[in-house]
Amino acid sequence: QVQLVESGGGLVQPGGSLRLSCAASGFTLDHYAIGWFRQAPGKEREGVLCISRSSSNTYYTDSVKGRFTISRDNAKNTVYLQMNSLKPEDTAVYYCATRLYYCSGYGYDYAYWGQGTQVTVSS
């Protein structure tokens, strides 16, 4: 059974930080790319960034460059999205998704998805 579970979302003040986790089961993620997507109410889902099997980051949303970073812990079979300097416009449900080998900024390229975790940035 392939499964992805996101956690770590919550309420944070503007300028604050959160670390989201994406725990994988049913496969070992070291041969997979993990993408992070987000969707706010009334808006389309957008690709945010992705970590490749070589652990390099690829950004698909310019506004998060310099603020968001993905890392992976193969021993825990988990990837993390570190979000710093959060802004109200970052408020969304954040999803992780996986596909073999290569990063993509398009959701339709990904076979497996987590259920999402809510991030709310508000004072």
CSV table of C-alpha atoms in Angstrom, one decimal:
chain,number,residue,atom,x,y,z
A,1,GLN,CA,0.0,0.0,0.0
A,2,VAL,CA,1.4,3.3,-1.1
A,3,GLN,CA,0.6,6.1,1.3
A,4,LEU,CA,1.6,9.7,2.0
A,5,VAL,CA,0.6,11.5,5.2
A,6,GLU,CA,1.2,15.2,5.7
A,7,SER,CA,1.4,16.8,9.1
A,8,GLY,CA,2.7,19.9,10.8
A,9,GLY,CA,0.2,22.5,9.6
A,10,GLY,CA,-1.4,25.0,11.8
A,11,LEU,CA,-1.9,28.7,12.6
A,12,VAL,CA,1.2,31.0,12.5
A,13,GLN,CA,1.6,34.7,12.6
A,14,PRO,CA,3.1,36.6,9.5
A,15,GLY,CA,6.8,36.3,9.5
A,16,GLY,CA,6.7,33.0,11.4
A,17,SER,CA,7.8,29.5,10.4
A,18,LEU,CA,6.4,26.1,10.1
A,19,ARG,CA,7.8,22.7,9.1
A,20,LEU,CA,5.6,20.3,7.3
A,21,SER,CA,6.2,16.6,7.1
A,22,CYS,CA,5.3,14.1,4.4
A,23,ALA,CA,5.7,10.5,5.7
A,24,ALA,CA,5.8,7.8,3.1
A,25,SER,CA,4.8,4.2,3.5
A,26,GLY,CA,4.6,1.3,1.1
A,27,PHE,CA,7.7,2.4,-0.8
A,28,THR,CA,11.1,3.9,-0.1
A,29,LEU,CA,11.3,7.5,-1.3
A,30,ASP,CA,14.9,7.6,-2.2
A,31,HIS,CA,14.1,6.7,-5.8
A,32,TYR,CA,11.2,9.1,-6.0
A,33,ALA,CA,10.6,12.8,-6.5
A,34,ILE,CA,8.4,14.4,-3.9
A,35,GLY,CA,6.4,17.5,-4.9
A,36,TRP,CA,4.6,20.0,-2.7
A,37,PHE,CA,1.4,21.6,-3.9
A,38,ARG,CA,-1.0,24.1,-2.3
A,39,GLN,CA,-4.6,25.1,-2.9
A,40,ALA,CA,-6.4,28.1,-1.3
A,41,PRO,CA,-10.2,28.3,-1.3
A,42,GLY,CA,-11.5,29.5,-4.6
A,43,LYS,CA,-8.1,29.1,-6.3
A,44,GLU,CA,-6.5,26.5,-8.5
A,45,ARG,CA,-4.0,24.1,-7.1
A,46,GLU,CA,-0.4,25.2,-7.8
A,47,GLY,CA,2.9,23.5,-7.8
A,48,VAL,CA,5.2,25.0,-5.1
A,49,LEU,CA,8.4,23.0,-5.2
A,50,CYS,CA,9.9,19.6,-5.5
A,51,ILE,CA,12.8,17.5,-4.3
A,52,SER,CA,14.4,15.1,-6.7
A,53,ARG,CA,16.0,11.8,-5.9
A,54,SER,CA,19.3,13.7,-5.7
A,55,SER,CA,17.8,16.0,-3.1
A,56,SER,CA,18.0,19.1,-5.2
A,57,ASN,CA,15.2,21.6,-4.9
A,58,THR,CA,13.2,22.8,-7.9
A,59,TYR,CA,10.9,25.8,-7.5
A,60,TYR,CA,7.7,26.3,-9.4
A,61,THR,CA,6.3,29.3,-7.5
A,62,ASP,CA,8.6,32.3,-7.5
A,63,SER,CA,7.2,33.8,-4.4
A,64,VAL,CA,8.5,31.1,-2.1
A,65,LYS,CA,12.1,31.2,-3.3
A,66,GLY,CA,14.4,32.1,-0.4
A,67,ARG,CA,11.7,31.2,2.1
A,68,PHE,CA,10.7,27.5,1.5
A,69,THR,CA,13.1,24.6,1.3
A,70,ILE,CA,12.5,20.8,1.0
A,71,SER,CA,14.8,18.2,2.6
A,72,ARG,CA,14.6,14.5,3.0
A,73,ASP,CA,15.4,12.0,5.7
A,74,ASN,CA,15.7,8.6,4.0
A,75,ALA,CA,16.1,6.8,7.4
A,76,LYS,CA,12.7,8.1,8.4
A,77,ASN,CA,11.3,7.8,4.8
A,78,THR,CA,10.1,11.3,5.3
A,79,VAL,CA,10.4,14.7,3.5
A,80,TYR,CA,10.1,18.1,5.1
A,81,LEU,CA,8.9,21.4,3.8
A,82,GLN,CA,10.5,24.2,5.9
A,83,MET,CA,8.6,27.4,5.5
A,84,ASN,CA,10.1,30.6,6.8
A,85,SER,CA,8.9,34.3,6.7
A,86,LEU,CA,5.4,33.2,6.1
A,87,LYS,CA,2.9,35.6,4.6
A,88,PRO,CA,-0.9,35.6,4.6
A,89,GLU,CA,-0.9,34.7,0.9
A,90,ASP,CA,0.8,31.4,1.9
A,91,THR,CA,-2.5,30.3,3.5
A,92,ALA,CA,-3.6,27.1,1.8
A,93,VAL,CA,-4.0,23.4,2.2
A,94,TYR,CA,-0.6,21.9,1.4
A,95,TYR,CA,-0.2,18.5,-0.3
A,96,CYS,CA,2.7,16.3,-0.9
A,97,ALA,CA,2.7,13.9,-3.9
A,98,THR,CA,5.2,11.5,-5.5
A,99,ARG,CA,6.3,10.2,-8.8
A,100,LEU,CA,9.3,8.1,-9.9
A,101,TYR,CA,12.7,9.8,-10.4
A,102,TYR,CA,12.0,13.2,-11.8
A,103,CYS,CA,10.4,16.4,-10.5
A,104,SER,CA,7.4,18.1,-12.2
A,105,GLY,CA,5.4,21.2,-11.4
A,106,TYR,CA,2.2,19.7,-12.7
A,107,GLY,CA,-0.1,17.8,-10.5
A,108,TYR,CA,-1.3,15.4,-13.2
A,109,ASP,CA,2.3,14.0,-13.4
A,110,TYR,CA,2.0,12.6,-9.8
A,111,ALA,CA,0.5,9.2,-9.0
A,112,TYR,CA,0.1,9.4,-5.3
A,113,TRP,CA,-1.1,12.2,-3.0
A,114,GLY,CA,-1.5,12.8,0.7
A,115,GLN,CA,-4.6,14.2,2.2
A,116,GLY,CA,-3.2,17.7,2.9
A,117,THR,CA,-2.5,19.8,5.9
A,118,GLN,CA,-3.9,23.3,6.5
A,119,VAL,CA,-1.5,26.2,6.9
A,120,THR,CA,-3.1,29.5,8.0
A,121,VAL,CA,-1.0,32.6,8.3
A,122,SER,CA,-2.8,35.3,10.2
A,123,SER,CA,-2.3,37.8,13.0
